[in-house]
Amino acid sequence: IISEYVCPSLGCFIASAVFAAPIHDLSKALKLGSLGNLNTVPWSIMTGNCLGWCSYAYCTNDPFVLAANLPGLILSFWLNIGAANSSLTSSSQDVLFLRVISIWSIIIVCVGWLGILHGYEQKIIGILVNINLIFFYGAPLQTMKTVFETKSSNSIHTPTVTMNVINAIFWISYGLAKNDIIIYGPNGIGLLLGITQGTLCLIYSSSSSS
């Protein structure tokens, strides 16, 4: 009962907390007129991640996966649109967001509507969303070079990393209970990536100006 119902129920709330973690910092950046060291790349990856998991939830009739990712999908649009409207992000960030949306739109149409690879929808969506999830968990690692060069972890969003680690633990438990490697596999990798990022934050503390 704990692994199959309690963990995923708590995981839904924690997942929403993960997706909502950047809201305060984006609101602050909009007021200041500068993103500063705020890394916006995970927001585009978040859109693809949540859209993919909502599709997987449909294929598997899993209400917990849907409840965990639907709020995140909506929040990801707000984050990306908010940053884009502020003219604070680079054109490459806008291109990344459009690419993620385009790729998942094509995948959903081909697999869900056109019936390509009929009978393998769950596996195809599961594999692709796993790839997307790993990119989401590892997105802050793109700034690792900057962290080493500046000896500061300003570019790593600590609240998101913290919630990612907690979130991964709950979903690993749920995935193991259902014996679904599509769920516990990428979350296990995400847990390791989260711990790595957390370690960097401890080694290279962020400055007060972040």
mmCIF file of C-alpha atoms in Angstrom:
data_model
loop_
_atom_site.group_PDB
_atom_site.id
_atom_site.type_symbol
_atom_site.label_atom_id
_atom_site.label_comp_id
_atom_site.label_asym_id
_atom_site.label_seq_id
_atom_site.Cartn_x
_atom_site.Cartn_y
_atom_site.Cartn_z
ATOM 1 C CA ILE A 1 0.000 0.000 0.000
ATOM 2 C CA ILE A 2 2.790 2.413 0.921
ATOM 3 C CA SER A 3 4.768 1.888 -2.293
ATOM 4 C CA GLU A 4 1.773 1.622 -4.636
ATOM 5 C CA TYR A 5 -0.428 4.386 -3.225
ATOM 6 C CA VAL A 6 1.244 6.501 -0.524
ATOM 7 C CA CYS A 7 4.539 7.095 -2.356
ATOM 8 C CA PRO A 8 2.973 8.087 -5.698
ATOM 9 C CA SER A 9 0.388 10.272 -3.929
ATOM 10 C CA LEU A 10 3.147 12.144 -2.109
ATOM 11 C CA GLY A 11 5.148 12.069 -5.330
ATOM 12 C CA CYS A 12 2.400 14.016 -7.091
ATOM 13 C CA PHE A 13 2.690 16.859 -4.580
ATOM 14 C CA ILE A 14 6.479 16.789 -4.608
ATOM 15 C CA ALA A 15 6.566 16.753 -8.417
ATOM 16 C CA SER A 16 4.402 19.878 -8.425
ATOM 17 C CA ALA A 17 6.848 21.440 -5.953
ATOM 18 C CA VAL A 18 9.720 20.575 -8.308
ATOM 19 C CA PHE A 19 8.031 22.261 -11.238
ATOM 20 C CA ALA A 20 7.004 25.266 -9.146
ATOM 21 C CA ALA A 21 10.478 25.792 -7.645
ATOM 22 C CA PRO A 22 11.604 28.425 -10.229
ATOM 23 C CA ILE A 23 8.434 30.559 -9.963
ATOM 24 C CA HIS A 24 9.751 32.828 -7.209
ATOM 25 C CA ASP A 25 13.089 33.378 -8.945
ATOM 26 C CA LEU A 26 11.480 34.107 -12.317
ATOM 27 C CA SER A 27 9.087 36.593 -10.716
ATOM 28 C CA LYS A 28 12.047 38.280 -9.047
ATOM 29 C CA ALA A 29 13.975 38.338 -12.340
ATOM 30 C CA LEU A 30 11.029 39.920 -14.151
ATOM 31 C CA LYS A 31 10.910 42.692 -11.558
ATOM 32 C CA LEU A 32 14.664 43.282 -11.778
ATOM 33 C CA GLY A 33 14.694 43.061 -15.574
ATOM 34 C CA SER A 34 17.517 40.518 -15.601
ATOM 35 C CA LEU A 35 17.742 36.748 -15.344
ATOM 36 C CA GLY A 36 21.177 36.965 -13.768
ATOM 37 C CA ASN A 37 22.517 33.428 -13.266
ATOM 38 C CA LEU A 38 19.072 31.825 -13.573
ATOM 39 C CA ASN A 39 19.296 28.816 -15.888
ATOM 40 C CA THR A 40 16.204 28.660 -18.131
ATOM 41 C CA VAL A 41 17.169 25.591 -20.178
ATOM 42 C CA PRO A 42 15.439 23.114 -17.799
ATOM 43 C CA TRP A 43 12.128 24.913 -18.397
ATOM 44 C CA SER A 44 12.036 23.897 -22.056
ATOM 45 C CA ILE A 45 13.093 20.365 -21.173
ATOM 46 C CA MET A 46 10.377 20.368 -18.485
ATOM 47 C CA THR A 47 7.715 20.963 -21.129
ATOM 48 C CA GLY A 48 8.795 17.919 -23.123
ATOM 49 C CA ASN A 49 9.209 15.863 -19.968
ATOM 50 C CA CYS A 50 5.700 16.571 -18.670
ATOM 51 C CA LEU A 51 4.080 16.226 -22.090
ATOM 52 C CA GLY A 52 5.790 12.877 -22.584
ATOM 53 C CA TRP A 53 4.773 11.569 -19.165
ATOM 54 C CA CYS A 54 1.168 12.673 -19.697
ATOM 55 C CA SER A 55 1.231 10.641 -22.916
ATOM 56 C CA TYR A 56 2.718 7.666 -21.076
ATOM 57 C CA ALA A 57 0.031 7.981 -18.396
ATOM 58 C CA TYR A 58 -2.598 7.783 -21.149
ATOM 59 C CA CYS A 59 -0.993 4.646 -22.612
ATOM 60 C CA THR A 60 -0.772 2.924 -19.217
ATOM 61 C CA ASN A 61 -3.942 4.324 -17.607
ATOM 62 C CA ASP A 62 -1.847 5.535 -14.673
ATOM 63 C CA PRO A 63 -3.625 8.357 -12.778
ATOM 64 C CA PHE A 64 -0.622 9.035 -10.533
ATOM 65 C CA VAL A 65 1.730 9.744 -13.429
ATOM 66 C CA LEU A 66 -0.879 12.011 -15.016
ATOM 67 C CA ALA A 67 -1.577 13.895 -11.768
ATOM 68 C CA ALA A 68 2.148 14.397 -11.203
ATOM 69 C CA ASN A 69 2.889 15.852 -14.633
ATOM 70 C CA LEU A 70 -0.190 17.741 -15.821
ATOM 71 C CA PRO A 71 0.386 20.657 -13.385
ATOM 72 C CA GLY A 72 4.035 20.700 -14.447
ATOM 73 C CA LEU A 73 3.069 20.940 -18.107
ATOM 74 C CA ILE A 74 0.937 24.001 -17.409
ATOM 75 C CA LEU A 75 3.623 25.582 -15.214
ATOM 76 C CA SER A 76 6.316 24.962 -17.827
ATOM 77 C CA PHE A 77 4.343 26.965 -20.386
ATOM 78 C CA TRP A 78 4.028 29.818 -17.895
ATOM 79 C CA LEU A 79 7.758 29.766 -17.144
ATOM 80 C CA ASN A 80 8.790 29.714 -20.804
ATOM 81 C CA ILE A 81 6.255 32.312 -21.907
ATOM 82 C CA GLY A 82 7.099 34.544 -18.943
ATOM 83 C CA ALA A 83 10.790 34.475 -19.775
ATOM 84 C CA ALA A 84 10.162 34.958 -23.503
ATOM 85 C CA ASN A 85 7.819 37.924 -23.013
ATOM 86 C CA SER A 86 10.367 39.621 -20.794
ATOM 87 C CA SER A 87 12.948 39.529 -23.607
ATOM 88 C CA LEU A 88 15.421 38.268 -21.020
ATOM 89 C CA THR A 89 16.184 34.979 -22.729
ATOM 90 C CA SER A 90 18.356 34.462 -25.774
ATOM 91 C CA SER A 91 16.933 33.376 -29.117
ATOM 92 C CA SER A 92 18.535 29.954 -28.614
ATOM 93 C CA GLN A 93 16.288 29.388 -25.586
ATOM 94 C CA ASP A 94 13.184 30.167 -27.652
ATOM 95 C CA VAL A 95 14.404 27.828 -30.397
ATOM 96 C CA LEU A 96 14.958 25.039 -27.858
ATOM 97 C CA PHE A 97 11.418 25.442 -26.512
ATOM 98 C CA LEU A 98 9.941 25.293 -30.031
ATOM 99 C CA ARG A 99 12.051 22.254 -30.900
ATOM 100 C CA VAL A 100 10.899 20.366 -27.818
ATOM 101 C CA ILE A 101 7.238 21.147 -28.546
ATOM 102 C CA SER A 102 7.633 20.233 -32.222
ATOM 103 C CA ILE A 103 9.392 16.931 -31.533
ATOM 104 C CA TRP A 104 6.811 15.755 -29.008
ATOM 105 C CA SER A 105 3.934 16.891 -31.222
ATOM 106 C CA ILE A 106 5.317 14.765 -34.057
ATOM 107 C CA ILE A 107 5.825 11.789 -31.728
ATOM 108 C CA ILE A 108 2.289 11.970 -30.333
ATOM 109 C CA VAL A 109 0.716 12.324 -33.785
ATOM 110 C CA CYS A 110 2.752 9.461 -35.275
ATOM 111 C CA VAL A 111 2.338 7.041 -32.380
ATOM 112 C CA GLY A 112 -1.089 8.011 -31.092
ATOM 113 C CA TRP A 113 -3.034 9.125 -34.149
ATOM 114 C CA LEU A 114 -1.402 7.578 -37.223
ATOM 115 C CA GLY A 115 -0.883 4.296 -35.391
ATOM 116 C CA ILE A 116 2.744 3.903 -36.425
ATOM 117 C CA LEU A 117 4.312 0.980 -34.504
ATOM 118 C CA HIS A 118 0.859 -0.078 -33.328
ATOM 119 C CA GLY A 119 1.038 -2.223 -30.214
ATOM 120 C CA TYR A 120 4.329 -0.712 -29.127
ATOM 121 C CA GLU A 121 3.001 2.711 -28.140
ATOM 122 C CA GLN A 122 3.752 2.251 -24.452
ATOM 123 C CA LYS A 123 7.346 1.156 -25.056
ATOM 124 C CA ILE A 124 8.083 3.875 -27.614
ATOM 125 C CA ILE A 125 6.649 6.675 -25.478
ATOM 126 C CA GLY A 126 8.334 5.203 -22.403
ATOM 127 C CA ILE A 127 11.789 5.093 -23.986
ATOM 128 C CA LEU A 128 11.527 8.596 -25.422
ATOM 129 C CA VAL A 129 10.207 10.123 -22.214
ATOM 130 C CA ASN A 130 13.053 8.423 -20.341
ATOM 131 C CA ILE A 131 15.552 10.187 -22.569
ATOM 132 C CA ASN A 132 13.748 13.480 -21.991
ATOM 133 C CA LEU A 133 13.637 12.937 -18.212
ATOM 134 C CA ILE A 134 17.379 12.300 -18.043
ATOM 135 C CA PHE A 135 17.963 15.556 -19.920
ATOM 136 C CA PHE A 136 15.629 17.312 -17.455
ATOM 137 C CA TYR A 137 17.461 15.976 -14.418
ATOM 138 C CA GLY A 138 20.834 16.700 -15.993
ATOM 139 C CA ALA A 139 20.034 20.074 -17.552
ATOM 140 C CA PRO A 140 21.700 22.056 -14.726
ATOM 141 C CA LEU A 141 24.897 20.077 -15.325
ATOM 142 C CA GLN A 142 25.493 22.082 -18.495
ATOM 143 C CA THR A 143 26.684 24.830 -16.190
ATOM 144 C CA MET A 144 29.222 22.567 -14.480
ATOM 145 C CA LYS A 145 32.089 24.130 -16.437
ATOM 146 C CA THR A 146 30.986 27.559 -15.250
ATOM 147 C CA VAL A 147 30.793 26.299 -11.677
ATOM 148 C CA PHE A 148 34.370 25.023 -11.821
ATOM 149 C CA GLU A 149 35.640 28.185 -13.515
ATOM 150 C CA THR A 150 33.927 30.670 -11.197
ATOM 151 C CA LYS A 151 34.142 28.508 -8.070
ATOM 152 C CA SER A 152 30.472 29.377 -7.516
ATOM 153 C CA SER A 153 27.282 27.333 -7.852
ATOM 154 C CA ASN A 154 25.108 30.348 -8.721
ATOM 155 C CA SER A 155 24.103 28.780 -12.032
ATOM 156 C CA ILE A 156 22.656 25.685 -10.314
ATOM 157 C CA HIS A 157 19.118 26.262 -9.051
ATOM 158 C CA THR A 158 19.365 24.724 -5.583
ATOM 159 C CA PRO A 159 15.597 24.523 -4.777
ATOM 160 C CA THR A 160 14.968 22.583 -7.990
ATOM 161 C CA VAL A 161 17.870 20.207 -7.341
ATOM 162 C CA THR A 162 16.689 19.557 -3.775
ATOM 163 C CA MET A 163 13.127 18.804 -4.839
ATOM 164 C CA ASN A 164 14.387 16.659 -7.735
ATOM 165 C CA VAL A 165 16.238 14.384 -5.316
ATOM 166 C CA ILE A 166 13.211 13.989 -3.019
ATOM 167 C CA ASN A 167 10.902 13.503 -5.999
ATOM 168 C CA ALA A 168 13.138 10.833 -7.537
ATOM 169 C CA ILE A 169 13.177 8.805 -4.309
ATOM 170 C CA PHE A 170 9.364 8.588 -4.180
ATOM 171 C CA TRP A 171 9.016 7.649 -7.848
ATOM 172 C CA ILE A 172 11.759 5.036 -7.594
ATOM 173 C CA SER A 173 9.729 3.404 -4.806
ATOM 174 C CA TYR A 174 6.568 3.501 -6.926
ATOM 175 C CA GLY A 175 8.360 2.176 -10.008
ATOM 176 C CA LEU A 176 9.851 -0.725 -8.061
ATOM 177 C CA ALA A 177 6.438 -1.551 -6.566
ATOM 178 C CA LYS A 178 4.930 -1.731 -10.068
ATOM 179 C CA ASN A 179 8.067 -3.358 -11.479
ATOM 180 C CA ASP A 180 8.091 -0.673 -14.178
ATOM 181 C CA ILE A 181 11.631 0.145 -15.280
ATOM 182 C CA ILE A 182 10.264 3.025 -17.356
ATOM 183 C CA ILE A 183 9.495 4.760 -14.046
ATOM 184 C CA TYR A 184 12.256 3.681 -11.662
ATOM 185 C CA GLY A 185 15.067 3.560 -14.254
ATOM 186 C CA PRO A 186 15.345 7.236 -15.226
ATOM 187 C CA ASN A 187 14.463 8.380 -11.723
ATOM 188 C CA GLY A 188 17.394 6.353 -10.419
ATOM 189 C CA ILE A 189 19.682 8.171 -12.841
ATOM 190 C CA GLY A 190 18.002 11.436 -11.868
ATOM 191 C CA LEU A 191 18.730 10.718 -8.219
ATOM 192 C CA LEU A 192 22.432 10.271 -8.975
ATOM 193 C CA LEU A 193 22.513 13.459 -11.064
ATOM 194 C CA GLY A 194 20.705 15.356 -8.323
ATOM 195 C CA ILE A 195 23.179 14.178 -5.702
ATOM 196 C CA THR A 196 26.034 15.217 -8.006
ATOM 197 C CA GLN A 197 24.591 18.699 -8.408
ATOM 198 C CA GLY A 198 23.954 18.945 -4.675
ATOM 199 C CA THR A 199 27.566 18.015 -4.008
ATOM 200 C CA LEU A 200 28.724 20.802 -6.327
ATOM 201 C CA CYS A 201 26.528 23.246 -4.418
ATOM 202 C CA LEU A 202 28.178 22.179 -1.172
ATOM 203 C CA ILE A 203 31.704 22.395 -2.572
ATOM 204 C CA TYR A 204 31.177 25.675 -4.411
ATOM 205 C CA SER A 205 28.737 27.785 -2.413
ATOM 206 C CA SER A 206 26.683 30.412 -4.263
ATOM 207 C CA SER A 207 27.343 34.087 -3.704
ATOM 208 C CA SER A 208 24.791 36.369 -2.048
ATOM 209 C CA SER A 209 24.323 38.237 -5.324
ATOM 210 C CA SER A 210 22.789 35.261 -7.116
#
